[in-house]
Amino acid sequence: MSTLGKISGLPEQGYFVQPVAQLPFSDVQHRLGTDRPAGLELECPLCEAPMETLLRLNTQDTRLQLEGLPLHELPLMVCTQHVISEVQYSFTSAGEPVVAELEHTVAAAAEGEGIIEIPDTHPVLLHAVPDRIAETRQLVNEGRLEEAADWAGKFDWEQPQNQIGGTPLLMNRHVGAPACCLCGQTMPFLASVVVGVRVMGEPDPLQLQLLYFLCRRCANVALVADIPVEDYS
Ligand SMILES: [Zn+2]
Ligand SMILES: [Zn+2]
């Protein structure tokens, strides 16, 4: 398993994820936060704790091109006990999750209780990422900072945000798209969620961006930790 490929999003159009405390039930499609769907248990292959759901996506939302998956809600999951550089899990035709493959590198670990802070559970609305922000992010990800600087200060593109599809703003530019461990194809980017990580010796949680990739053919999800190298070395 490796992070080789150039990152490209599917859907191509990106959406910012905006938590909304009170949304009419009929408008609720996707949820951010720990709300674990009943019957969807997935054990962390490293520590055997149940993995938590960070983001739940309704596969009927045609904007996200998830219609072919064997489940109504796609859970994007994480183990809160440590930071794993990469893990892949897939879904059977009955929608049951199975851990497909794990990269055993642990980027940060602490004793005892969980170190990853999951955001509060909220329904979310999706807002299309404006083209200018998407283009600027692409420049930044490619290291073309001078060109991107033309836009700096004109709008808030610098802060990574929870996002579905499109181009994520990487914390570590050297992160790439993983290959699906079931079919070998480079996996398109699906979503990014920023979480806090409590690290010993640091008074405040560090920011960690979790990148989710999805092979639609295999119903296989890859979680890749996008870690600013200097913070964890
Ligand atoms: Zn674990
Ligand atoms: Zn695949």
mmCIF file of C-alpha atoms and ligand atoms in Angstrom:
data_model
loop_
_atom_site.group_PDB
_atom_site.id
_atom_site.type_symbol
_atom_site.label_atom_id
_atom_site.label_comp_id
_atom_site.label_asym_id
_atom_site.label_seq_id
_atom_site.Cartn_x
_atom_site.Cartn_y
_atom_site.Cartn_z
ATOM 1 C CA MET A 1 0.000 0.000 0.000
ATOM 2 C CA SER A 2 1.287 3.406 -0.784
ATOM 3 C CA THR A 3 0.350 6.960 -1.474
ATOM 4 C CA LEU A 4 1.455 7.383 -5.030
ATOM 5 C CA GLY A 5 -1.027 9.017 -7.284
ATOM 6 C CA LYS A 6 -1.959 12.563 -8.062
ATOM 7 C CA ILE A 7 -4.998 13.551 -6.079
ATOM 8 C CA SER A 8 -8.141 14.184 -8.072
ATOM 9 C CA GLY A 9 -11.596 14.455 -6.672
ATOM 10 C CA LEU A 10 -14.774 12.612 -7.552
ATOM 11 C CA PRO A 11 -17.133 14.403 -7.743
ATOM 12 C CA GLU A 12 -14.963 16.978 -9.482
ATOM 13 C CA GLN A 13 -17.024 19.753 -7.997
ATOM 14 C CA GLY A 14 -16.052 20.171 -4.355
ATOM 15 C CA TYR A 15 -18.468 21.026 -1.533
ATOM 16 C CA PHE A 16 -17.702 22.649 1.776
ATOM 17 C CA VAL A 17 -19.411 20.920 4.667
ATOM 18 C CA GLN A 18 -21.342 23.323 6.883
ATOM 19 C CA PRO A 19 -22.693 21.954 10.166
ATOM 20 C CA VAL A 20 -26.185 23.256 10.912
ATOM 21 C CA ALA A 21 -27.577 22.695 14.393
ATOM 22 C CA GLN A 22 -31.220 22.534 13.402
ATOM 23 C CA LEU A 23 -32.151 21.380 9.989
ATOM 24 C CA PRO A 24 -35.650 20.185 9.105
ATOM 25 C CA PHE A 25 -35.580 16.393 9.110
ATOM 26 C CA SER A 26 -36.552 16.244 5.449
ATOM 27 C CA ASP A 27 -33.441 18.247 4.519
ATOM 28 C CA VAL A 28 -30.979 16.084 6.436
ATOM 29 C CA GLN A 29 -28.814 14.140 4.048
ATOM 30 C CA HIS A 30 -25.377 13.981 5.607
ATOM 31 C CA ARG A 31 -24.059 14.125 9.142
ATOM 32 C CA LEU A 32 -20.776 15.133 10.705
ATOM 33 C CA GLY A 33 -19.824 13.587 14.049
ATOM 34 C CA THR A 34 -19.846 10.372 16.026
ATOM 35 C CA ASP A 35 -23.393 9.261 15.369
ATOM 36 C CA ARG A 36 -22.669 5.599 14.693
ATOM 37 C CA PRO A 37 -25.286 3.922 12.507
ATOM 38 C CA ALA A 38 -26.855 0.887 14.163
ATOM 39 C CA GLY A 39 -25.409 -2.400 13.032
ATOM 40 C CA LEU A 40 -22.391 -0.840 11.390
ATOM 41 C CA GLU A 41 -19.540 -2.038 13.544
ATOM 42 C CA LEU A 42 -15.983 -1.919 12.378
ATOM 43 C CA GLU A 43 -13.118 -2.819 14.673
ATOM 44 C CA CYS A 44 -9.838 -0.997 14.419
ATOM 45 C CA PRO A 45 -7.390 -3.543 13.053
ATOM 46 C CA LEU A 46 -4.639 -2.124 15.242
ATOM 47 C CA CYS A 47 -6.228 -1.781 18.701
ATOM 48 C CA GLU A 48 -9.637 -3.459 18.252
ATOM 49 C CA ALA A 49 -11.554 -0.423 19.529
ATOM 50 C CA PRO A 50 -14.734 0.277 17.553
ATOM 51 C CA MET A 51 -14.036 2.815 14.860
ATOM 52 C CA GLU A 52 -16.050 6.005 15.067
ATOM 53 C CA THR A 53 -17.923 7.581 12.196
ATOM 54 C CA LEU A 54 -16.706 11.058 11.327
ATOM 55 C CA LEU A 55 -18.952 11.756 8.392
ATOM 56 C CA ARG A 56 -22.022 9.901 7.150
ATOM 57 C CA LEU A 57 -22.907 10.435 3.525
ATOM 58 C CA ASN A 58 -26.287 9.666 2.023
ATOM 59 C CA THR A 59 -25.507 7.708 -1.110
ATOM 60 C CA GLN A 60 -28.740 8.872 -2.781
ATOM 61 C CA ASP A 61 -27.412 12.439 -3.075
ATOM 62 C CA THR A 62 -26.676 12.458 -6.803
ATOM 63 C CA ARG A 63 -24.156 15.318 -6.438
ATOM 64 C CA LEU A 64 -21.741 12.880 -4.824
ATOM 65 C CA GLN A 65 -21.903 10.076 -7.413
ATOM 66 C CA LEU A 66 -22.269 7.325 -4.804
ATOM 67 C CA GLU A 67 -25.374 5.655 -6.195
ATOM 68 C CA GLY A 68 -23.672 2.357 -7.059
ATOM 69 C CA LEU A 69 -22.600 1.564 -3.490
ATOM 70 C CA PRO A 70 -24.330 -1.308 -1.648
ATOM 71 C CA LEU A 71 -25.501 0.891 1.244
ATOM 72 C CA HIS A 72 -27.734 3.886 1.858
ATOM 73 C CA GLU A 73 -25.247 5.695 4.037
ATOM 74 C CA LEU A 74 -21.516 5.616 3.555
ATOM 75 C CA PRO A 75 -19.727 5.995 6.898
ATOM 76 C CA LEU A 76 -16.299 7.588 6.837
ATOM 77 C CA MET A 77 -14.642 6.096 9.890
ATOM 78 C CA VAL A 78 -11.625 6.580 12.097
ATOM 79 C CA CYS A 79 -10.090 5.010 15.204
ATOM 80 C CA THR A 80 -9.767 7.757 17.800
ATOM 81 C CA GLN A 81 -7.056 5.946 19.781
ATOM 82 C CA HIS A 82 -4.142 6.858 17.543
ATOM 83 C CA VAL A 83 -3.186 8.208 14.152
ATOM 84 C CA ILE A 84 -2.767 5.545 11.520
ATOM 85 C CA SER A 85 -1.080 6.747 8.370
ATOM 86 C CA GLU A 86 -3.385 4.703 6.152
ATOM 87 C CA VAL A 87 -6.167 2.170 6.487
ATOM 88 C CA GLN A 88 -8.555 0.784 3.895
ATOM 89 C CA TYR A 89 -11.938 -0.794 4.516
ATOM 90 C CA SER A 90 -14.486 -2.089 2.076
ATOM 91 C CA PHE A 91 -18.151 -3.015 2.104
ATOM 92 C CA THR A 92 -19.645 -6.346 1.152
ATOM 93 C CA SER A 93 -22.631 -6.579 -1.155
ATOM 94 C CA ALA A 94 -24.776 -6.618 2.021
ATOM 95 C CA GLY A 95 -23.211 -3.355 3.136
ATOM 96 C CA GLU A 96 -21.138 -4.947 5.902
ATOM 97 C CA PRO A 97 -17.797 -3.234 6.518
ATOM 98 C CA VAL A 98 -14.579 -5.255 6.334
ATOM 99 C CA VAL A 99 -11.086 -4.011 6.971
ATOM 100 C CA ALA A 100 -9.284 -4.518 3.722
ATOM 101 C CA GLU A 101 -5.735 -3.463 4.458
ATOM 102 C CA LEU A 102 -3.742 -1.465 6.946
ATOM 103 C CA GLU A 103 -0.506 0.442 6.796
ATOM 104 C CA HIS A 104 1.065 -0.229 10.170
ATOM 105 C CA THR A 105 2.912 3.022 10.493
ATOM 106 C CA VAL A 106 1.584 4.944 13.436
ATOM 107 C CA ALA A 107 2.286 8.605 13.115
ATOM 108 C CA ALA A 108 1.382 9.568 16.648
ATOM 109 C CA ALA A 109 0.266 7.539 19.608
ATOM 110 C CA ALA A 110 -0.525 8.104 23.248
ATOM 111 C CA GLU A 111 -1.344 5.881 26.172
ATOM 112 C CA GLY A 112 -4.875 5.389 27.353
ATOM 113 C CA GLU A 113 -7.844 7.327 26.135
ATOM 114 C CA GLY A 114 -8.477 8.481 22.617
ATOM 115 C CA ILE A 115 -6.337 11.228 21.210
ATOM 116 C CA ILE A 116 -8.424 12.212 18.193
ATOM 117 C CA GLU A 117 -11.228 14.639 18.943
ATOM 118 C CA ILE A 118 -14.370 14.013 16.935
ATOM 119 C CA PRO A 119 -16.532 17.040 16.136
ATOM 120 C CA ASP A 120 -20.005 17.289 17.668
ATOM 121 C CA THR A 121 -22.717 15.529 15.720
ATOM 122 C CA HIS A 122 -24.610 17.790 13.357
ATOM 123 C CA PRO A 123 -26.539 17.546 10.150
ATOM 124 C CA VAL A 124 -24.630 19.383 7.439
ATOM 125 C CA LEU A 125 -25.350 21.397 4.336
ATOM 126 C CA LEU A 126 -23.078 21.262 1.302
ATOM 127 C CA HIS A 127 -21.951 24.422 -0.457
ATOM 128 C CA ALA A 128 -20.209 24.286 -3.818
ATOM 129 C CA VAL A 129 -16.565 25.376 -3.582
ATOM 130 C CA PRO A 130 -16.100 28.448 -5.797
ATOM 131 C CA ASP A 131 -13.841 27.876 -8.819
ATOM 132 C CA ARG A 132 -11.317 30.492 -7.715
ATOM 133 C CA ILE A 133 -10.747 28.741 -4.403
ATOM 134 C CA ALA A 134 -10.399 25.368 -6.114
ATOM 135 C CA GLU A 135 -7.849 26.796 -8.569
ATOM 136 C CA THR A 136 -5.839 28.457 -5.825
ATOM 137 C CA ARG A 137 -5.731 25.263 -3.803
ATOM 138 C CA GLN A 138 -4.474 23.363 -6.801
ATOM 139 C CA LEU A 139 -1.620 25.878 -7.155
ATOM 140 C CA VAL A 140 -0.753 25.580 -3.458
ATOM 141 C CA ASN A 141 -0.825 21.790 -3.583
ATOM 142 C CA GLU A 142 1.570 21.905 -6.549
ATOM 143 C CA GLY A 143 3.928 24.201 -4.649
ATOM 144 C CA ARG A 144 3.251 27.190 -6.950
ATOM 145 C CA LEU A 145 2.944 29.496 -3.994
ATOM 146 C CA GLU A 146 3.896 32.710 -5.797
ATOM 147 C CA GLU A 147 1.080 32.319 -8.274
ATOM 148 C CA ALA A 148 -1.324 31.451 -5.499
ATOM 149 C CA ALA A 149 -0.205 34.489 -3.515
ATOM 150 C CA ASP A 150 -1.981 36.722 -5.997
ATOM 151 C CA TRP A 151 -5.154 35.511 -4.423
ATOM 152 C CA ALA A 152 -3.971 35.567 -0.827
ATOM 153 C CA GLY A 153 -5.938 37.982 1.259
ATOM 154 C CA LYS A 154 -8.736 38.177 -1.292
ATOM 155 C CA PHE A 155 -10.602 35.301 0.241
ATOM 156 C CA ASP A 156 -10.104 32.656 2.865
ATOM 157 C CA TRP A 157 -8.515 29.789 0.995
ATOM 158 C CA GLU A 158 -5.758 29.011 3.476
ATOM 159 C CA GLN A 159 -7.697 27.173 6.128
ATOM 160 C CA PRO A 160 -8.372 23.535 5.356
ATOM 161 C CA GLN A 161 -12.056 22.838 5.833
ATOM 162 C CA ASN A 162 -14.265 19.836 5.927
ATOM 163 C CA GLN A 163 -14.998 19.084 2.332
ATOM 164 C CA ILE A 164 -16.496 16.555 -0.038
ATOM 165 C CA GLY A 165 -15.124 16.101 -3.551
ATOM 166 C CA GLY A 166 -13.022 18.590 -5.458
ATOM 167 C CA THR A 167 -9.465 19.451 -4.435
ATOM 168 C CA PRO A 168 -8.566 19.326 -0.750
ATOM 169 C CA LEU A 169 -6.095 21.852 0.595
ATOM 170 C CA LEU A 170 -3.334 19.540 1.766
ATOM 171 C CA MET A 171 -1.437 20.107 4.994
ATOM 172 C CA ASN A 172 1.396 17.957 3.696
ATOM 173 C CA ARG A 173 1.931 18.517 -0.016
ATOM 174 C CA HIS A 174 3.680 15.161 -0.353
ATOM 175 C CA VAL A 175 0.567 13.169 0.425
ATOM 176 C CA GLY A 176 -0.769 11.377 -2.630
ATOM 177 C CA ALA A 177 -3.757 9.325 -3.629
ATOM 178 C CA PRO A 178 -3.586 5.674 -2.516
ATOM 179 C CA ALA A 179 -4.044 2.662 -4.768
ATOM 180 C CA CYS A 180 -7.100 0.537 -4.025
ATOM 181 C CA CYS A 181 -5.826 -2.626 -2.333
ATOM 182 C CA LEU A 182 -8.549 -4.685 -4.050
ATOM 183 C CA CYS A 183 -8.167 -3.619 -7.693
ATOM 184 C CA GLY A 184 -4.954 -1.574 -7.770
ATOM 185 C CA GLN A 185 -6.471 1.556 -9.272
ATOM 186 C CA THR A 186 -5.659 5.002 -7.952
ATOM 187 C CA MET A 187 -8.512 6.058 -5.725
ATOM 188 C CA PRO A 188 -10.268 9.366 -6.256
ATOM 189 C CA PHE A 189 -10.486 11.767 -3.333
ATOM 190 C CA LEU A 190 -13.887 11.799 -1.642
ATOM 191 C CA ALA A 191 -13.747 13.891 1.522
ATOM 192 C CA SER A 192 -11.537 15.633 4.060
ATOM 193 C CA VAL A 193 -12.258 16.259 7.729
ATOM 194 C CA VAL A 194 -10.090 18.287 10.090
ATOM 195 C CA VAL A 195 -9.860 16.944 13.629
ATOM 196 C CA GLY A 196 -7.878 17.847 16.739
ATOM 197 C CA VAL A 197 -5.200 15.474 18.036
ATOM 198 C CA ARG A 198 -4.039 15.670 21.620
ATOM 199 C CA VAL A 199 -0.301 15.153 21.752
ATOM 200 C CA MET A 200 1.686 14.831 24.965
ATOM 201 C CA GLY A 201 3.648 17.967 25.731
ATOM 202 C CA GLU A 202 1.372 20.162 23.621
ATOM 203 C CA PRO A 203 -1.133 22.328 25.504
ATOM 204 C CA ASP A 204 -3.521 22.598 22.561
ATOM 205 C CA PRO A 205 -4.636 19.890 20.150
ATOM 206 C CA LEU A 206 -2.770 19.823 16.871
ATOM 207 C CA GLN A 207 -4.743 19.932 13.656
ATOM 208 C CA LEU A 208 -4.871 16.772 11.637
ATOM 209 C CA GLN A 209 -6.605 16.448 8.322
ATOM 210 C CA LEU A 210 -8.070 13.064 7.465
ATOM 211 C CA LEU A 211 -8.409 12.373 3.763
ATOM 212 C CA TYR A 212 -10.902 9.809 2.528
ATOM 213 C CA PHE A 213 -10.630 8.181 -0.876
ATOM 214 C CA LEU A 214 -13.183 5.890 -2.453
ATOM 215 C CA CYS A 215 -12.932 3.175 -5.082
ATOM 216 C CA ARG A 216 -16.513 2.976 -6.265
ATOM 217 C CA ARG A 217 -15.980 -0.267 -8.143
ATOM 218 C CA CYS A 218 -14.844 -2.151 -5.003
ATOM 219 C CA ALA A 219 -16.828 -0.098 -2.451
ATOM 220 C CA ASN A 220 -13.444 0.392 -0.787
ATOM 221 C CA VAL A 221 -12.591 3.404 1.369
ATOM 222 C CA ALA A 222 -9.045 4.545 2.180
ATOM 223 C CA LEU A 223 -8.316 6.839 5.085
ATOM 224 C CA VAL A 224 -5.024 8.698 4.785
ATOM 225 C CA ALA A 225 -3.656 10.951 7.511
ATOM 226 C CA ASP A 226 -2.560 14.300 6.091
ATOM 227 C CA ILE A 227 -0.054 15.342 8.708
ATOM 228 C CA PRO A 228 2.004 18.503 8.729
ATOM 229 C CA VAL A 229 5.383 16.756 9.052
ATOM 230 C CA GLU A 230 7.014 19.323 11.330
ATOM 231 C CA ASP A 231 4.343 18.932 14.027
ATOM 232 C CA TYR A 232 4.803 15.230 14.534
ATOM 233 C CA SER A 233 8.454 14.536 13.875
HETATM 234 ZN ZN ZN B 1 -7.223 1.723 16.905
HETATM 235 ZN ZN ZN B 2 -10.879 -0.957 -6.191
#
